[in-house]
């Protein structure tokens, strides 16, 4: 298929449009540094940060620590999601289970999970287990709440139709309830994804010897702010990509869903 | 009239109470009804009289006092012998048209070749060839309801339970769908229990019409409809026989609606 030149220029125009806030941000940053509005010791210029970034990337320092952080975030997110979906489903299906779990969920929902990091460090020591436990707990709650909501709001007529078509009680979650809850589960997953980065990095700052969080903390302590900003920029980029990948997966898996379709249509010119 | 030699469905002294903020509300009280094999029975009544509740009890979706007996056995919950079609279509939105129709077959682990054969035949019956890969959100109301009917027919249930199946459709689509249902019923001779508030629809489709009283619902009057279903619609609907029975049914429903302090019965 031929690519029409006007389609290319339209794509380029859209790309420029999307990048312009980022360009503006860097320009303001530069302006703030060079005008002396802020002390350049505390806020290094974009060029210095870029040089530090190049140094970190070429030295392999970033890749090594990024891998550690991503491993902790991913394992905690996966465990938290699986358990959260299961608990949310059980709450929706059993009044008794719900009665037991609701006070615990309600009590810990608004608690900042990072407050528990020192406690976890005491129990699990410095390293992977503490970080994964903190990420797990933070991801668990949004998954529980959103899965529960999705399952509970499954239209009764869908469940009844499935039963009249020979669906057993065992098959009901996998065939109907969790599928109907999928848009809500994805909403929970996006929130949990954000939490997984927050908790992995904040745990590393307090109780770890490796990871991006530790790196940021160390550069901050040493006053090498250009390197600190470079490390932050890396994790921002990775978190952004992770969120986009989740959104992409959501659009593919929720093609059947009205809001996914509407969202998709809106993006088209 | 069909002789009820052996009732296919027997509803014996069924009562149902709902919990509400103002205490329990009795929806049905000691309702009795027998439906013969191959019979098409409509239940008509003022809104809120519990006619849909009765249908859900026969479907096994709601618990109730009393017995529902199918083929001389009391039912224990939903079963594939009773297919249901709801007003709101209730298609699985995450499945395509063909997978919706194949859903019941998948639960019974029907072989891929038989599955395809049944789906292809039903898609032909409902006239949706070319729409196999569409999702429900891409279909019109009439198309959705056709898929819902095909999905139910795929499991070949002996009984069809229809809960105001055409209530959400526009008048023209509704008539087309009624003709399709009539054709399917004449071909398959399934036992049908239809809940509707549309008197003309009930007369056009059924062998027998049961009028339900206002809450707590009970069947208080029955009309036998003896019309030649093979005649074209215009001829049938404009005939004096049709209108005599339609007027009788309408007056009976209206009395119930007025008794309930409501005037929401469609006089068409």
PDB file of N, CA and C in Angstrom, chain A residues 4 83 113 123 155 180 199 213 217 219 235 243-244:
ATOM      1  N   UNK A   4       0.282   7.946   1.517  1.00  0.00           N
ATOM      2  CA  UNK A   4       0.011   9.237   0.909  1.00  0.00           C
ATOM      3  C   UNK A   4       0.826  10.325   1.618  1.00  0.00           C
ATOM      4  N   UNK A  83      -4.169 -11.701  43.409  1.00  0.00           N
ATOM      5  CA  UNK A  83      -4.869 -11.803  44.695  1.00  0.00           C
ATOM      6  C   UNK A  83      -6.037 -10.820  44.755  1.00  0.00           C
ATOM      7  N   UNK A 113       0.528   3.475  51.795  1.00  0.00           N
ATOM      8  CA  UNK A 113       1.236   2.204  52.003  1.00  0.00           C
ATOM      9  C   UNK A 113       2.708   2.420  52.321  1.00  0.00           C
ATOM     10  N   UNK A 123      10.663  -6.574  59.223  1.00  0.00           N
ATOM     11  CA  UNK A 123      10.259  -7.985  59.102  1.00  0.00           C
ATOM     12  C   UNK A 123      11.057  -8.735  58.057  1.00  0.00           C
ATOM     13  N   UNK A 155     -24.782  -7.311  34.728  1.00  0.00           N
ATOM     14  CA  UNK A 155     -26.240  -7.371  34.617  1.00  0.00           C
ATOM     15  C   UNK A 155     -26.760  -8.772  34.943  1.00  0.00           C
ATOM     16  N   UNK A 180     -17.218  -9.636  32.192  1.00  0.00           N
ATOM     17  CA  UNK A 180     -18.055  -8.448  32.297  1.00  0.00           C
ATOM     18  C   UNK A 180     -17.348  -7.370  33.124  1.00  0.00           C
ATOM     19  N   UNK A 199       5.762   2.687  44.922  1.00  0.00           N
ATOM     20  CA  UNK A 199       6.178   1.901  46.078  1.00  0.00           C
ATOM     21  C   UNK A 199       7.532   1.245  45.887  1.00  0.00           C
ATOM     22  N   UNK A 213      15.498   3.775  42.724  1.00  0.00           N
ATOM     23  CA  UNK A 213      15.183   4.575  43.916  1.00  0.00           C
ATOM     24  C   UNK A 213      16.426   4.858  44.732  1.00  0.00           C
ATOM     25  N   UNK A 217      18.322   8.429  45.374  1.00  0.00           N
ATOM     26  CA  UNK A 217      18.602   8.827  46.742  1.00  0.00           C
ATOM     27  C   UNK A 217      20.090   9.146  46.943  1.00  0.00           C
ATOM     28  N   UNK A 219      22.451   9.938  44.654  1.00  0.00           N
ATOM     29  CA  UNK A 219      22.871  11.145  43.927  1.00  0.00           C
ATOM     30  C   UNK A 219      22.363  12.385  44.640  1.00  0.00           C
ATOM     31  N   UNK A 235      13.218   6.930  34.878  1.00  0.00           N
ATOM     32  CA  UNK A 235      12.084   6.210  35.449  1.00  0.00           C
ATOM     33  C   UNK A 235      10.761   6.809  34.953  1.00  0.00           C
ATOM     34  N   UNK A 243       2.606   2.553  31.010  1.00  0.00           N
ATOM     35  CA  UNK A 243       1.197   2.969  31.008  1.00  0.00           C
ATOM     36  C   UNK A 243       0.602   2.881  29.597  1.00  0.00           C
ATOM     37  N   UNK A 244       1.413   3.324  28.614  1.00  0.00           N
ATOM     38  CA  UNK A 244       0.942   3.260  27.211  1.00  0.00           C
ATOM     39  C   UNK A 244       0.713   1.808  26.789  1.00  0.00           C
TER      40      UNK A 244
END
